């Protein structure tokens, strides 16, 4: 990979990179297609990164490298990079990444270990693939913000590009984890999008000042779906900073993370607050 990339770069080619955990779906395809439009060469990586999973979730994660290779190729990928566990984490690997102090929500999410694992593997993959641009879905806005900050803080020479969440016909945000949901669980998972839309509608009607009550209403809706849906974390924040909304916030991000059948699903929607202010 290092040799291939170095010779491509030497001949002036731009490289678009789509890092994935595999189990590719239409959300990934939109990333690959965008990368193809904007770069000469597209590299897709498939690596189930144990550092960002709890043990059982790691073991149960759907794996289908052959299927992924076919899907990636069809979408326009030129190179599939599927390193082994040993290649990424050889014996003795011990480096750590300290998370930037970026937004308060991270502390309450109890997920700092997860995001540390994400940043470690993303930094390693960037160092190997040396991409011109890298593409991530915006379904996990915290992940996106942390990667962007790491790249800025370490002067890494890659442009981070975000792509909107892709939804199925049932409006469920596409995720590799959806493949692990039973029919019943899929049905229950739809409550996440319903709750997001509820909060967005409330705030459209009543403005940013209604964020607290919209958030409470959204949590109540999701709690009603227990035990099928177990709310992990919900927030309404400034879409740019991911900090609480303030008077000058331009866009709100309504975000939910919930466990459905033990699988952690995340989803979010955005609300333009400026448009609403203009109407009033
Ligand atoms: O978002 C994902 O699919 C993963 O967190 C990533 C960025 C590929 C790192 O393993």
Coordinates of C-alpha atoms and ligand atoms in Angstrom, one line a residue:
X1 CA 0.0 0.0 0.0
X2 CA 2.8 2.4 1.0
X3 CA 4.6 1.7 -2.3
X4 CA 1.5 2.0 -4.5
X5 CA 0.5 5.2 -2.9
X6 CA 3.9 6.7 -3.0
X7 CA 4.2 6.0 -6.8
X8 CA 0.7 7.3 -7.5
X9 CA 1.4 10.5 -5.5
X10 CA 4.8 10.8 -7.3
X11 CA 3.0 10.8 -10.7
X12 CA 0.7 13.6 -9.4
X13 CA -2.4 11.6 -8.8
X14 CA -4.9 12.7 -6.1
X15 CA -6.1 10.0 -3.7
X16 CA -9.6 9.9 -2.3
X17 CA -9.9 7.6 0.8
X18 CA -13.0 6.0 2.3
X19 CA -12.1 4.2 5.5
X20 CA -14.7 1.6 6.5
X21 CA -15.4 -1.2 9.0
X22 CA -16.8 -3.2 6.1
X23 CA -20.3 -4.6 5.6
X24 CA -20.7 -1.9 2.9
X25 CA -24.1 -0.4 2.3
X26 CA -25.5 2.5 0.2
X27 CA -24.2 5.0 2.7
X28 CA -20.6 3.9 1.9
X29 CA -21.5 3.9 -1.8
X30 CA -22.3 7.6 -1.7
X31 CA -18.9 8.2 -0.1
X32 CA -17.1 6.2 -2.7
X33 CA -19.0 7.9 -5.5
X34 CA -18.2 11.3 -4.1
X35 CA -14.5 10.4 -3.7
X36 CA -14.5 9.1 -7.3
X37 CA -15.8 12.5 -8.6
X38 CA -13.2 14.5 -6.7
X39 CA -10.0 12.4 -7.1
X40 CA -8.0 10.4 -9.6
X41 CA -7.8 7.3 -7.5
X42 CA -10.1 5.9 -4.8
X43 CA -8.9 3.7 -2.0
X44 CA -11.4 2.0 0.3
X45 CA -10.2 0.3 3.5
X46 CA -12.0 -2.5 5.3
X47 CA -10.8 -3.0 8.8
X48 CA -12.8 -4.0 11.8
X49 CA -11.0 -2.0 14.5
X50 CA -11.2 -3.9 17.7
X51 CA -10.1 -0.7 19.7
X52 CA -13.5 1.0 19.0
X53 CA -15.7 -2.0 20.0
X54 CA -16.8 -3.8 23.1
X55 CA -15.8 -7.4 22.9
X56 CA -19.1 -9.0 21.9
X57 CA -19.8 -6.2 19.4
X58 CA -16.4 -6.8 17.8
X59 CA -16.9 -10.5 17.6
X60 CA -20.4 -10.2 16.1
X61 CA -19.6 -7.4 13.7
X62 CA -20.7 -8.5 10.1
X63 CA -17.7 -9.5 8.0
X64 CA -17.9 -10.2 4.2
X65 CA -14.7 -9.1 2.5
X66 CA -15.6 -10.7 -0.9
X67 CA -18.9 -9.0 -1.0
X68 CA -17.4 -5.7 0.1
X69 CA -14.7 -5.9 -2.6
X70 CA -17.4 -6.4 -5.3
X71 CA -19.5 -3.5 -4.0
X72 CA -16.6 -1.2 -3.6
X73 CA -15.4 -2.0 -7.2
X74 CA -18.8 -1.4 -8.6
X75 CA -19.1 2.0 -6.9
X76 CA -15.8 3.1 -8.5
X77 CA -13.1 2.1 -6.0
X78 CA -9.7 1.5 -7.5
X79 CA -7.9 -0.1 -4.5
X80 CA -9.4 -2.1 -1.6
X81 CA -7.1 -2.1 1.4
X82 CA -7.9 -4.8 3.9
X83 CA -5.0 -5.1 6.3
X84 CA -4.8 -7.8 8.9
X85 CA -5.1 -7.2 12.7
X86 CA -1.4 -8.0 13.0
X87 CA -0.4 -5.5 10.3
X88 CA -2.3 -2.6 12.1
X89 CA -1.7 -3.7 15.7
X90 CA 1.6 -5.7 15.7
X91 CA 2.7 -7.2 19.0
X92 CA 3.9 -4.5 21.3
X93 CA 1.7 -1.8 19.7
X94 CA 1.0 0.7 22.5
X95 CA 0.5 4.2 21.2
X96 CA -2.4 6.2 22.6
X97 CA -4.3 9.2 21.3
X98 CA -5.5 11.8 23.8
X99 CA -8.8 13.2 22.8
X100 CA -8.9 17.0 22.3
X101 CA -11.0 18.9 24.7
X102 CA -13.5 19.6 22.0
X103 CA -17.1 19.4 23.4
X104 CA -18.5 18.7 26.8
X105 CA -20.9 16.1 25.4
X106 CA -18.1 13.7 25.0
X107 CA -17.6 13.4 28.7
X108 CA -21.3 12.6 29.4
X109 CA -21.3 10.1 26.5
X110 CA -18.9 7.7 28.3
X111 CA -17.6 6.9 24.9
X112 CA -14.1 8.4 25.1
X113 CA -12.5 5.0 24.9
X114 CA -14.4 4.4 21.6
X115 CA -13.4 7.6 20.0
X116 CA -9.8 7.1 21.1
X117 CA -9.9 3.8 19.2
X118 CA -11.3 5.5 16.2
X119 CA -8.6 8.2 16.2
X120 CA -5.8 5.7 16.6
X121 CA -6.9 3.7 13.6
X122 CA -7.7 6.7 11.5
X123 CA -4.3 8.2 12.2
X124 CA -2.6 4.9 11.2
X125 CA -4.7 4.6 8.1
X126 CA -4.0 8.2 7.0
X127 CA -0.2 7.5 7.5
X128 CA -0.4 4.4 5.4
X129 CA -2.7 5.6 2.6
X130 CA -1.6 9.3 2.6
X131 CA -4.8 10.5 1.0
X132 CA -5.5 13.9 -0.6
X133 CA -9.1 13.8 0.7
X134 CA -10.8 11.4 3.1
X135 CA -14.6 10.9 3.3
X136 CA -16.8 10.3 6.3
X137 CA -20.5 10.1 6.9
X138 CA -22.1 12.7 9.1
X139 CA -24.2 10.2 10.9
X140 CA -21.7 10.4 13.8
X141 CA -21.0 14.1 14.0
X142 CA -18.8 13.7 17.1
X143 CA -16.5 11.3 15.2
X144 CA -16.4 13.7 12.3
X145 CA -15.5 16.7 14.5
X146 CA -12.8 14.8 16.4
X147 CA -11.1 13.5 13.2
X148 CA -11.2 17.0 11.7
X149 CA -9.6 18.4 14.9
X150 CA -6.9 15.8 15.0
X151 CA -6.0 16.6 11.4
X152 CA -5.9 20.3 12.1
X153 CA -4.0 20.0 15.3
X154 CA -1.3 17.7 13.8
X155 CA -1.1 19.5 10.5
X156 CA -2.0 16.3 8.7
X157 CA -2.1 17.0 4.9
X158 CA -5.5 15.6 4.2
X159 CA -8.8 17.3 3.5
X160 CA -11.7 15.9 5.6
X161 CA -15.0 15.7 3.7
X162 CA -18.3 15.0 5.3
X163 CA -21.2 13.4 3.5
X164 CA -24.9 13.5 4.5
X165 CA -26.5 10.4 6.1
X166 CA -28.2 8.0 3.7
X167 CA -31.6 6.5 4.8
X168 CA -33.5 3.5 3.8
X169 CA -37.0 3.6 2.5
X170 CA -38.2 3.2 6.1
X171 CA -36.1 6.4 7.0
X172 CA -33.7 4.4 9.2
X173 CA -30.2 5.7 8.8
X174 CA -28.1 3.1 7.0
X175 CA -25.5 1.4 9.2
X176 CA -23.6 -1.9 8.9
X177 CA -25.2 -2.7 12.3
X178 CA -28.6 -2.7 10.7
X179 CA -27.7 -6.1 9.2
X180 CA -27.7 -7.5 12.7
X181 CA -31.2 -6.3 13.6
X182 CA -34.1 -8.7 13.5
X183 CA -37.3 -7.6 11.7
X184 CA -38.8 -6.7 15.1
X185 CA -35.8 -4.7 16.1
X186 CA -35.7 -2.8 12.8
X187 CA -39.3 -1.8 13.4
X188 CA -38.4 -0.6 16.9
X189 CA -35.4 1.3 15.6
X190 CA -37.7 3.5 13.5
X191 CA -38.6 5.3 16.7
X192 CA -35.2 7.0 16.6
X193 CA -36.0 8.9 13.4
X194 CA -39.5 9.6 14.6
X195 CA -38.1 11.2 17.8
X196 CA -35.6 13.3 15.9
X197 CA -38.4 14.6 13.6
X198 CA -40.5 15.4 16.6
X199 CA -37.8 17.5 18.2
X200 CA -37.1 19.2 14.9
X201 CA -40.7 20.1 14.3
X202 CA -41.1 21.4 17.8
X203 CA -38.1 23.7 17.3
X204 CA -39.3 24.8 13.9
X205 CA -42.5 25.9 15.5
X206 CA -41.1 27.4 18.7
X207 CA -37.5 28.3 18.0
X208 CA -34.2 27.5 19.7
X209 CA -35.6 28.5 23.1
X210 CA -37.8 25.3 23.0
X211 CA -34.7 23.1 22.7
X212 CA -34.9 21.9 26.3
X213 CA -38.6 20.9 26.0
X214 CA -38.0 19.4 22.6
X215 CA -35.2 17.3 24.0
X216 CA -37.3 16.2 26.9
X217 CA -40.2 15.2 24.6
X218 CA -37.8 13.3 22.4
X219 CA -36.3 11.4 25.3
X220 CA -39.9 10.6 26.6
X221 CA -40.8 9.2 23.2
X222 CA -37.8 6.9 23.1
X223 CA -38.3 5.8 26.7
X224 CA -41.8 4.6 25.7
X225 CA -40.1 2.2 23.3
X226 CA -38.2 0.5 26.1
X227 CA -37.1 -2.3 26.5
X228 CA -36.8 -2.7 22.7
X229 CA -35.0 0.7 22.5
X230 CA -32.6 1.7 25.2
X231 CA -31.8 5.4 25.0
X232 CA -28.0 5.9 25.5
X233 CA -27.6 9.6 24.7
X234 CA -29.6 12.4 23.2
X235 CA -28.8 16.1 22.8
X236 CA -29.7 19.2 20.8
X237 CA -26.5 21.2 20.2
X238 CA -24.9 23.8 18.0
X239 CA -24.2 21.9 14.7
X240 CA -20.8 23.6 14.3
X241 CA -19.4 23.4 17.8
X242 CA -21.5 20.5 19.2
X243 CA -21.7 22.6 22.4
X244 CA -25.1 23.7 23.8
X245 CA -27.1 26.0 21.6
X246 CA -26.6 29.7 22.2
X247 CA -28.1 33.0 20.9
X248 CA -26.0 33.1 17.7
X249 CA -26.2 29.4 16.8
X250 CA -26.9 29.1 13.0
X251 CA -27.8 25.5 12.9
X252 CA -29.0 23.0 15.5
X253 CA -28.0 19.4 15.5
X254 CA -30.5 16.9 17.0
X255 CA -28.7 13.8 17.9
X256 CA -29.6 10.4 19.4
X257 CA -27.6 7.3 20.3
X258 CA -29.7 4.3 21.4
X259 CA -29.2 0.5 21.8
X260 CA -31.7 -1.6 19.8
X261 CA -31.3 -5.3 20.5
X262 CA -27.9 -4.5 22.0
X263 CA -26.6 -2.7 18.9
X264 CA -25.8 0.9 19.3
X265 CA -27.4 3.0 16.6
X266 CA -26.8 6.8 16.1
X267 CA -28.7 9.2 14.0
X268 CA -29.2 13.0 13.8
X269 CA -30.9 15.7 11.8
X270 CA -30.1 19.4 11.4
X271 CA -32.3 22.5 11.6
X272 CA -31.4 25.8 10.1
X273 CA -32.1 28.4 12.8
X274 CA -31.3 31.4 10.7
X275 CA -34.1 30.6 8.3
X276 CA -36.5 30.4 11.2
X277 CA -35.2 33.7 12.6
X278 CA -35.8 35.4 9.3
X279 CA -39.4 34.2 9.2
X280 CA -40.1 35.8 12.6
Ligands
LIG1 O1 -17.1 5.3 10.9 C1 -16.5 4.2 10.7 O2 -16.9 3.4 9.9 C2 -15.3 3.9 11.6 O3 -15.4 4.5 12.8 C3 -13.9 4.3 10.9 C4 -13.8 5.7 10.6 C5 -13.8 3.5 9.6 C6 -12.8 3.9 11.8 O4 -12.7 2.5 12.1

